[in-house]
Structures are given as C-alpha cells and as structure tokens.
Short mmCIF file of N, CA and C in Angstrom, two decimals:
data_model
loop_
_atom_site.label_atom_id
_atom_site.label_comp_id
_atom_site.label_asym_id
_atom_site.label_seq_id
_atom_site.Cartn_x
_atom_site.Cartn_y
_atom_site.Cartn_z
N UNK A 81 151.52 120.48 104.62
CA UNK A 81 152.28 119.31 104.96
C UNK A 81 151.47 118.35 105.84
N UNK A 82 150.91 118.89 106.63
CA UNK A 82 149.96 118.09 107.67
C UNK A 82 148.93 117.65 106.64
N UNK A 83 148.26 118.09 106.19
CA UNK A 83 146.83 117.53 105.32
C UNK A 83 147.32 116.13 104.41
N UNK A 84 149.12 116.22 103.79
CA UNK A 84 149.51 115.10 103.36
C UNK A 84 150.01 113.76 104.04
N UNK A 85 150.52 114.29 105.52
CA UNK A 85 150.76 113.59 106.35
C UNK A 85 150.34 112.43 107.45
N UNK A 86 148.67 113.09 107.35
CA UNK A 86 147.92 112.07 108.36
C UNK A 86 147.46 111.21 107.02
N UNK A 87 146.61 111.15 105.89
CA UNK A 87 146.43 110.49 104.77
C UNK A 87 147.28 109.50 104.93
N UNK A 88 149.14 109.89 104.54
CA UNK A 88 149.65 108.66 104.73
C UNK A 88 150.23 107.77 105.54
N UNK A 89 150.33 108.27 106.60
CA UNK A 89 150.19 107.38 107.71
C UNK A 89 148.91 106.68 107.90
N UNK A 90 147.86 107.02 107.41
CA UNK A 90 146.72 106.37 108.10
C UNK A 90 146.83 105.23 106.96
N UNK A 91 147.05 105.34 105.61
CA UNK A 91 147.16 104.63 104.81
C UNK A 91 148.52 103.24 104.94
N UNK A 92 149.65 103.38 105.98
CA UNK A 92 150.48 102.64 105.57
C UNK A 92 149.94 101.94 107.40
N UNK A 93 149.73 102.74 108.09
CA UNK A 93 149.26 102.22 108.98
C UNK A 93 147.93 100.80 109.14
N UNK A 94 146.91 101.28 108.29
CA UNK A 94 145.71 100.08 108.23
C UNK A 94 145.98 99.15 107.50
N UNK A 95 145.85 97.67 107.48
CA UNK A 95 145.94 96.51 107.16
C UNK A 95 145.45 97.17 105.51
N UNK A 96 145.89 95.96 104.78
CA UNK A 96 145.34 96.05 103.36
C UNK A 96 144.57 94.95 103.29
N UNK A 97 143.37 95.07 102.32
CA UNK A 97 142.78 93.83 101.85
C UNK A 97 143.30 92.60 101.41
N UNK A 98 143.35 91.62 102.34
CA UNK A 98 143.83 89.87 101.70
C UNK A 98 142.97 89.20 101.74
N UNK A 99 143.44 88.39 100.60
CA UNK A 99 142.11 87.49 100.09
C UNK A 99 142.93 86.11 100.97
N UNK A 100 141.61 86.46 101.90
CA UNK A 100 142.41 84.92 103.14
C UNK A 100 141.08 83.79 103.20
N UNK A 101 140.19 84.29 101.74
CA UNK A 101 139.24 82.97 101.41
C UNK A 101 140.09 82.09 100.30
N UNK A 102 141.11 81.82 100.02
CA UNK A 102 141.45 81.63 98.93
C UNK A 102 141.04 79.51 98.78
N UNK A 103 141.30 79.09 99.46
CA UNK A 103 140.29 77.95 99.69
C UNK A 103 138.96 77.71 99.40
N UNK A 104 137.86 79.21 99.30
CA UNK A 104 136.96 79.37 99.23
C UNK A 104 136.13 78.35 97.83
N UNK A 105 137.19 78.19 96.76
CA UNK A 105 136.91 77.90 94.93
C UNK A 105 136.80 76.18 95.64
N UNK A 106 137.70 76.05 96.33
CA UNK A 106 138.39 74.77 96.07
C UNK A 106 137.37 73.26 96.92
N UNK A 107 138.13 72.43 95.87
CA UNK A 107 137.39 71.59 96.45
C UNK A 107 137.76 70.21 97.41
N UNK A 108 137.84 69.99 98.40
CA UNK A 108 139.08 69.19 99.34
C UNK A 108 138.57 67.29 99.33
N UNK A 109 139.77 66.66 99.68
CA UNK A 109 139.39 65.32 99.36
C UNK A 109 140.09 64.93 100.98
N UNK A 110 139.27 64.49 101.90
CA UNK A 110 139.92 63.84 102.98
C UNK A 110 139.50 62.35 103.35
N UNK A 111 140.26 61.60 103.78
CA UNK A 111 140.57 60.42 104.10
C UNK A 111 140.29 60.26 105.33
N UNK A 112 139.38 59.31 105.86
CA UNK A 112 139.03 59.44 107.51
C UNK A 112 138.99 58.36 107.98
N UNK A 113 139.60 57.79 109.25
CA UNK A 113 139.48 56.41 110.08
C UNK A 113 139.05 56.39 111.01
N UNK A 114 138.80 54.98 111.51
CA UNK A 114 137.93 55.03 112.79
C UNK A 114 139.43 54.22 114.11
N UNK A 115 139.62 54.38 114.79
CA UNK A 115 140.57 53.75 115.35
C UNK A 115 139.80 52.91 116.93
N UNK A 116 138.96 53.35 117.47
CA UNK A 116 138.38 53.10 118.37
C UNK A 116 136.47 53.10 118.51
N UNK A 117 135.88 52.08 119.21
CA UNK A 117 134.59 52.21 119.13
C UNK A 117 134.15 52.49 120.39
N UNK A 118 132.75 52.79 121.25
CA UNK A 118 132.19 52.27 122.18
C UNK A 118 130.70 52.31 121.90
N UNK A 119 130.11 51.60 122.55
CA UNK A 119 128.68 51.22 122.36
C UNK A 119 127.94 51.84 123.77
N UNK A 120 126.95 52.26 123.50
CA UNK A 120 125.91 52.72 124.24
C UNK A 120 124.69 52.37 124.94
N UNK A 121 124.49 52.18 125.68
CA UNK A 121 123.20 51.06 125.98
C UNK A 121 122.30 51.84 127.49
N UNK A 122 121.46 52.56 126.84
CA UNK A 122 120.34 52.97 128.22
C UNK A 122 121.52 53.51 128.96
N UNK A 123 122.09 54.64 127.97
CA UNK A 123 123.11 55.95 128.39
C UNK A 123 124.34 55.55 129.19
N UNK A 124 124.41 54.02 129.07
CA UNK A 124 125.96 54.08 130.10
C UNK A 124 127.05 53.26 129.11
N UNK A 125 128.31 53.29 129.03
CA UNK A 125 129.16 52.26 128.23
C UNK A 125 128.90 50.96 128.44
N UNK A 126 128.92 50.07 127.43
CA UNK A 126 128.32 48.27 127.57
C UNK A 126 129.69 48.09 127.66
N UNK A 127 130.77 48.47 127.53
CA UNK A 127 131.81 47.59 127.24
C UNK A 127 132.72 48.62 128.55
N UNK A 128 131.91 49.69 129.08
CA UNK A 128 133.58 50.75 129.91
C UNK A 128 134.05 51.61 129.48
N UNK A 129 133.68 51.68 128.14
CA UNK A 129 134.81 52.95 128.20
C UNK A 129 135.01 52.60 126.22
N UNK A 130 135.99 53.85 125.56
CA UNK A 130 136.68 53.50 124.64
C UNK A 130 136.85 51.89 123.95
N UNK A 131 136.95 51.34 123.06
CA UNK A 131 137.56 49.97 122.85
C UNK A 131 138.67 50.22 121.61
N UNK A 132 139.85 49.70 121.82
CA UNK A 132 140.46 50.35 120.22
C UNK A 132 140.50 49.00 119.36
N UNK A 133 140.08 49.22 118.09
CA UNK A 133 139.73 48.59 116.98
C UNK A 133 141.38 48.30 116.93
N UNK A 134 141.66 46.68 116.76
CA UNK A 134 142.59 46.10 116.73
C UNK A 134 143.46 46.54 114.80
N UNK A 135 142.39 46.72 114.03
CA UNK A 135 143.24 46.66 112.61
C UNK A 135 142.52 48.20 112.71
N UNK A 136 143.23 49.50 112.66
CA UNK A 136 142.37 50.33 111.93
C UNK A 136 142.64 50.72 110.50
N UNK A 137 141.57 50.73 109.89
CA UNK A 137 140.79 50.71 108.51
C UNK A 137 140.58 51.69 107.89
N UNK A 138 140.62 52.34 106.87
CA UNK A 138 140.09 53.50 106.62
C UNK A 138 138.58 53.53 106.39
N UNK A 139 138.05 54.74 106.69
CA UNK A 139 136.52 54.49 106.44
C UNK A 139 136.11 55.16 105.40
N UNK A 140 136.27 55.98 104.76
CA UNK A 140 135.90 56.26 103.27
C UNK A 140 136.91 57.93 102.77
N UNK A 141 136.38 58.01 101.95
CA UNK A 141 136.46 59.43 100.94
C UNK A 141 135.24 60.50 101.18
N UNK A 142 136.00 61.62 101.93
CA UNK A 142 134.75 62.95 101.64
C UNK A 142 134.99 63.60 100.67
N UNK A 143 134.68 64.46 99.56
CA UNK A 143 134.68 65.51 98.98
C UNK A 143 133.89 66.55 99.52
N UNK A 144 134.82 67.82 99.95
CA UNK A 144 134.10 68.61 100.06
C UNK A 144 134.43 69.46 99.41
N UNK A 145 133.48 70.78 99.09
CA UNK A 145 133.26 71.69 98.42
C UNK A 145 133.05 72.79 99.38
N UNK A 146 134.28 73.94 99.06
CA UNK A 146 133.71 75.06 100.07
C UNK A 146 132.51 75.99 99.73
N UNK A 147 132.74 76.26 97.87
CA UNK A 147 132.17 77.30 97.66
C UNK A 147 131.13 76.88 97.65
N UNK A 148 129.96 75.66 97.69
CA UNK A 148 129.03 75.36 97.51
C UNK A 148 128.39 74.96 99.15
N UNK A 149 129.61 74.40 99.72
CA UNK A 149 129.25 74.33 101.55
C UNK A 149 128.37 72.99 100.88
N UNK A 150 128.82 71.75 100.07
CA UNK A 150 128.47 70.58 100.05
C UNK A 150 129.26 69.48 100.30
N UNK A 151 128.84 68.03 100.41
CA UNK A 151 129.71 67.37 101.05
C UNK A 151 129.37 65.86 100.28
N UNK A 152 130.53 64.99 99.88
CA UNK A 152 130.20 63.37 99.13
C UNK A 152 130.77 62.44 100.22
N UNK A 153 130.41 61.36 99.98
CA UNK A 153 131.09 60.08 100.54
C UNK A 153 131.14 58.83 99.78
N UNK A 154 132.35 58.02 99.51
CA UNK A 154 132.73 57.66 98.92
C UNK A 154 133.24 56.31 99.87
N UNK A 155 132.77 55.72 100.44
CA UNK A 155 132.69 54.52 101.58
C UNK A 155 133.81 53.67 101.07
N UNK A 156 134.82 52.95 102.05
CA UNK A 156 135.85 52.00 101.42
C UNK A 156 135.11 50.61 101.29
N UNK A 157 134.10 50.57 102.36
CA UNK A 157 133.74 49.38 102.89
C UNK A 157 132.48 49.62 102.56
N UNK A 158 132.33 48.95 101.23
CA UNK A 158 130.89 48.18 100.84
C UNK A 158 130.05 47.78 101.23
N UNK A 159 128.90 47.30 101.82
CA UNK A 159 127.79 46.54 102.36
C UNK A 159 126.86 46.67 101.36
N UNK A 160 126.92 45.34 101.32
CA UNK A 160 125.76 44.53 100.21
C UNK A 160 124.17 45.07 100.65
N UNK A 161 124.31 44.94 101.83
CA UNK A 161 123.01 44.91 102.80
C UNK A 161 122.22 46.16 103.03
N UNK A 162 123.27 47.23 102.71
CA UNK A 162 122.86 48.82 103.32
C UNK A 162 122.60 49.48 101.73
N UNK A 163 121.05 50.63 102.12
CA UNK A 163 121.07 51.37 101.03
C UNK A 163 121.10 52.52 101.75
N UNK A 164 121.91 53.21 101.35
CA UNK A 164 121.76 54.40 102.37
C UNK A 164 121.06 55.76 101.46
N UNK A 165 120.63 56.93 102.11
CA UNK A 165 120.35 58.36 101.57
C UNK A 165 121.60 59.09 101.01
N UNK A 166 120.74 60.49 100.34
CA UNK A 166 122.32 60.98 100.45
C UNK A 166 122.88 61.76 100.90
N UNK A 167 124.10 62.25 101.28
CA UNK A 167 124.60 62.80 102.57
C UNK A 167 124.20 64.55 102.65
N UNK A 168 123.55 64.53 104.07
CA UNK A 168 122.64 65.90 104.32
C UNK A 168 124.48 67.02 105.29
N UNK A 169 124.37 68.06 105.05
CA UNK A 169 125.24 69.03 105.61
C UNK A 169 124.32 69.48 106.38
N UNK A 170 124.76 69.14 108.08
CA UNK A 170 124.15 69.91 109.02
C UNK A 170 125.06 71.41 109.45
N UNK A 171 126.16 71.53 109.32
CA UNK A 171 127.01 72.65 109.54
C UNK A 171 128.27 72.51 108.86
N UNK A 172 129.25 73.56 108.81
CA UNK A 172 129.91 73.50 107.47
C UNK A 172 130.52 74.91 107.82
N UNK A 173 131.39 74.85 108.46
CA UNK A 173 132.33 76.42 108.80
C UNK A 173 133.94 76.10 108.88
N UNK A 174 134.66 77.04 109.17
CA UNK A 174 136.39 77.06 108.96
C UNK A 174 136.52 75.87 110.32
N UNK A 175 136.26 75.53 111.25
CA UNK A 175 135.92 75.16 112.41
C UNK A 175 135.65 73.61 112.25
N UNK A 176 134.53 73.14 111.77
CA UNK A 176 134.10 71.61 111.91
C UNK A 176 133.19 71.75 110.54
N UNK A 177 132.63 70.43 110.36
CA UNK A 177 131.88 70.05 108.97
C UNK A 177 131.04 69.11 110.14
N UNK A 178 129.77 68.83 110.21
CA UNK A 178 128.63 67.96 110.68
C UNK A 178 127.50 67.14 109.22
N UNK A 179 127.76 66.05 109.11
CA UNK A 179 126.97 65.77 108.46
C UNK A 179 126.38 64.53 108.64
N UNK A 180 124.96 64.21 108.01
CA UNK A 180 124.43 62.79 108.52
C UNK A 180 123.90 62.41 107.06
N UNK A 181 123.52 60.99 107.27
CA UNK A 181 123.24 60.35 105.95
C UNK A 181 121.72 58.67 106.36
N UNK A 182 120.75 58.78 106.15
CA UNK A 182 119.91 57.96 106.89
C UNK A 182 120.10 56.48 105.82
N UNK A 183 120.03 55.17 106.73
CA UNK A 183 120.34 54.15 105.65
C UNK A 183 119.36 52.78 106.06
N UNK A 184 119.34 51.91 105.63
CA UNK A 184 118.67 51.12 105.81
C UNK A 184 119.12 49.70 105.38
N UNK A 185 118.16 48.56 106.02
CA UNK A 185 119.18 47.16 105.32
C UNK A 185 118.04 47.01 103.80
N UNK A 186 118.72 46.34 103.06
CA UNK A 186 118.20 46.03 102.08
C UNK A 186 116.52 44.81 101.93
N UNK A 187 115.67 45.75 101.22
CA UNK A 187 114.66 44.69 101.52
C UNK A 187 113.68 45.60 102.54
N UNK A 188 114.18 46.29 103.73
CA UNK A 188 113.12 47.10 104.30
C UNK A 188 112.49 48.41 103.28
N UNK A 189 111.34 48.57 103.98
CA UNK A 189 111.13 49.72 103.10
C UNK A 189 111.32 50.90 103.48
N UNK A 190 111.79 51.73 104.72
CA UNK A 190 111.66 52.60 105.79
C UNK A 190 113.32 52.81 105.93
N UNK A 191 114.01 54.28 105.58
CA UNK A 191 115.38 54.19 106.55
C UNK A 191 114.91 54.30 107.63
N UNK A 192 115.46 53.31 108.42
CA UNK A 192 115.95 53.13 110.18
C UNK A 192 117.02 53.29 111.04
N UNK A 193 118.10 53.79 110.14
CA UNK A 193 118.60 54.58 111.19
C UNK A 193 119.76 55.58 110.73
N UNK A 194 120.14 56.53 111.04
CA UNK A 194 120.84 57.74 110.77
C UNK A 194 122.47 57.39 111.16
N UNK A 195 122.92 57.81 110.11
CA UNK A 195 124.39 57.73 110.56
C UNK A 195 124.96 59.43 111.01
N UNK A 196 125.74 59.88 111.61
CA UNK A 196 126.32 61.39 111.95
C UNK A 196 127.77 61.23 111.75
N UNK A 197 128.07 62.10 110.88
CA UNK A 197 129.65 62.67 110.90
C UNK A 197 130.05 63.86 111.51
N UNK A 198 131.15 64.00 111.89
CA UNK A 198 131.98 64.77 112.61
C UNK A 198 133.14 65.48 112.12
N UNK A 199 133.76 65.94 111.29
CA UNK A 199 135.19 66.33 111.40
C UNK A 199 135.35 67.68 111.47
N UNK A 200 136.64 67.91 112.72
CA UNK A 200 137.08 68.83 113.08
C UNK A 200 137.93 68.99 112.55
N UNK A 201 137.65 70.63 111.72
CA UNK A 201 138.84 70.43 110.73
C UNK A 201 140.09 71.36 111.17
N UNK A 202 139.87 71.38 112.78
CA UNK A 202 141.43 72.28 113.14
C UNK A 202 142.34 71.31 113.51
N UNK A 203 141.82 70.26 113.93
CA UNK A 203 143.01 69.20 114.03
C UNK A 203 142.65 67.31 113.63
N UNK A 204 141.88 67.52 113.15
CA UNK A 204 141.68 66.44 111.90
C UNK A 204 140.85 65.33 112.53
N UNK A 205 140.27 65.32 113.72
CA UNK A 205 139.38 64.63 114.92
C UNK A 205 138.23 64.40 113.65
N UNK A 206 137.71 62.99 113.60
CA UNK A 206 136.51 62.62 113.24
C UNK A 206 135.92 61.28 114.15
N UNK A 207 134.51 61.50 114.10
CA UNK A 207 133.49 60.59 114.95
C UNK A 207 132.22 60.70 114.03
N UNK A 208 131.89 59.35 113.97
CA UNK A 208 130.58 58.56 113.68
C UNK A 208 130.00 58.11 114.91
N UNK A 209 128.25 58.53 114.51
CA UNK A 209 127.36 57.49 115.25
C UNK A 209 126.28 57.12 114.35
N UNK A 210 126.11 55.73 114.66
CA UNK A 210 124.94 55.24 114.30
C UNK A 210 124.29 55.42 115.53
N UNK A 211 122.76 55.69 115.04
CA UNK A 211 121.65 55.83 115.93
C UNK A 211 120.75 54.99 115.32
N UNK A 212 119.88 54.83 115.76
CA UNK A 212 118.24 54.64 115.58
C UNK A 212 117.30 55.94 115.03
N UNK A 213 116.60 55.81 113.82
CA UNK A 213 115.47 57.06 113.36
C UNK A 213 114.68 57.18 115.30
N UNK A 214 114.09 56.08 115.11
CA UNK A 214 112.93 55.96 115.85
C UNK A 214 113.67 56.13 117.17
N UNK A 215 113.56 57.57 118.50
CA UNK A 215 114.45 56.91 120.02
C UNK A 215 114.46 55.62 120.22
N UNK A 216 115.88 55.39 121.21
CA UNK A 216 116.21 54.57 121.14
C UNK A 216 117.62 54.98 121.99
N UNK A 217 117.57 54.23 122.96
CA UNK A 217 118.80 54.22 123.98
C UNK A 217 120.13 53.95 123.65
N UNK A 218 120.34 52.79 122.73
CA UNK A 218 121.03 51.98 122.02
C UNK A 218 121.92 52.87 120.84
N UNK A 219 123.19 53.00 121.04
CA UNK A 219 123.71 53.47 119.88
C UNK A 219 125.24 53.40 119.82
N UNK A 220 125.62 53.37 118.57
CA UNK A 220 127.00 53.27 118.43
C UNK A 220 128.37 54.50 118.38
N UNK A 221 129.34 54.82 118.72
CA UNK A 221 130.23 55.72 118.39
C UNK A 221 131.25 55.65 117.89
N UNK A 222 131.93 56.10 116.90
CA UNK A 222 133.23 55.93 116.53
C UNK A 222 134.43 56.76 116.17
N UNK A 223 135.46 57.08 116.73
CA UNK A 223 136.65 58.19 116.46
C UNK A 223 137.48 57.72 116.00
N UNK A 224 138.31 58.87 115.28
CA UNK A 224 139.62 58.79 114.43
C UNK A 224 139.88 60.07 113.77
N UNK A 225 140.67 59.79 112.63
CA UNK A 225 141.21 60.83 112.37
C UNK A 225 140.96 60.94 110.68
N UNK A 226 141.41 62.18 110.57
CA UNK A 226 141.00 62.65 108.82
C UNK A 226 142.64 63.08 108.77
N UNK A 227 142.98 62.59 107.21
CA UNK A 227 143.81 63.17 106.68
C UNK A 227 143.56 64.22 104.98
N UNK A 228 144.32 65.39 104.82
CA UNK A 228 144.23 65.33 103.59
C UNK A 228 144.59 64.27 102.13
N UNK A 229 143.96 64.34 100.81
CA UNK A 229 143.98 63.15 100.07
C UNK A 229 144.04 64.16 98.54
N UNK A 230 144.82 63.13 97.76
CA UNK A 230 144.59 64.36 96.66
C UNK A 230 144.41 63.10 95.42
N UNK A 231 143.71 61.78 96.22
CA UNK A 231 142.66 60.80 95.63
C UNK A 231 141.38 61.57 94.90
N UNK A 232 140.92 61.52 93.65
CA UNK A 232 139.75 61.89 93.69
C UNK A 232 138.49 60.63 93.12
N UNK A 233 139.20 59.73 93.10
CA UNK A 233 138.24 58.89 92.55
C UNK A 233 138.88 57.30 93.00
N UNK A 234 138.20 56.53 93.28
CA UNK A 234 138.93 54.88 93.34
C UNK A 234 139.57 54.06 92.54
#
C-alpha cells in the first residue's frame, strides 16, 4: 500500500507541464505614441524638464515576432528627407524589446545618427532617442505609450 501511495501523491502533488510559451508562434502588431519630448544639451534639459507634445500622434507600427526574436517598423510619419537602416534588435525578452535603426538625410552619404527604441512590454511604456553616430552631447528623447493592434498592414 505504501509503495502505491507515495507515487501518487507525489504525482498529484507536482505541478504538471504547461505550455505558458504559447505566444511563443505568434506574431504581435503594436501601435506606439510619443506624448511628450525633452531635449538634451551638454547633459542638462534645454527646455527643464518633460515638454508635452500638444497633438499626440501616433508614431508607427511594430511587428514583432517572438519565435524569431525579430522586429519591423512601419512609420506613420513619412519623411521625404530620411533614409533610414533596417531595424537592429538589441534585446528582446518577456520584459522589454530594445531596438535601434541608424538613418540619415537624403543626399548624405554616411548614416549620422541612430535612432533607439524602447518598449516595456509589462505596461506598455515606450521611448525614443535620437542621438548622434559620432559623440555628441546633443540629443533628443521621447515617451509614450504602446498599444496592442490587430492592423497588419496600412
């Protein structure tokens, strides 16, 4: 009786296998804005602090991909002027997504300066900066928020 007894207790006792990657296949579409800027200048705020963007805008379309841990952008806002690279995954966990993308104005030959993404995907926090390739004191920041989107194309 004992030899059958610890077996099943130990059996109803330990967790069972769940498949708690099930997200893992899939591929997610989020929507991200910028609601506020501040600018940077030889490490101190030029403007004080925060500034909140009077109309906020959406700023583009990500696709991401878990099972591949890749990432698209799909910009709302056009510029004639900008050619940009294409978007590099610096980190990519249940936690946050980091990614940057280097761009340039049209006509140079050199990208000059790096853009960085941000989204935190436990509570939907996203931030951009433009930087400069080359140091450079000077730089821009921008926050908002990500929503889910089940947009996949414009």
């Amino acid at each position: 009786m004992t030899t059958l007894l610890l077996p099943l207790l130990a059996a109803l006792a330990l967790p069972t296998a769940v498949n708690a990657n099930w997200l893992r296949d899939k591929t997610l579409y989020l929507i991200c804005n910028t609601s506020a800027y501040k600018v940077i200048v030889d490490g101190s705020d030029f403007f004080g602090g925060w500034q909140e963007r009077s109309n906020i805008s959406d700023y583009g379309l990500f696709k991401l991909n878990e099972k591949n841990k890749t990432a698209s952008l799909s910009s709302f806002n056009k510029e004639d002027k900008m050619i940009s690279s294409g978007l590099n995954v610096e980190l990519f966990n249940e936690a946050s997504i980091k990614l940057s993308r280097k761009y340039k104005q049209r006509g140079e030959d050199n990208f000059s300066k790096i853009i960085f993404y941000k989204i935190n995907r436990i509570n939907g926090d996203f931030s951009v900066k433009y930087d400069d390739i080359d140091p450079n004191d000077t730089y821009m920041l921008y926050r908002g928020s990500c929503r889910k989107s089940d947009r996949k194309l414009f």
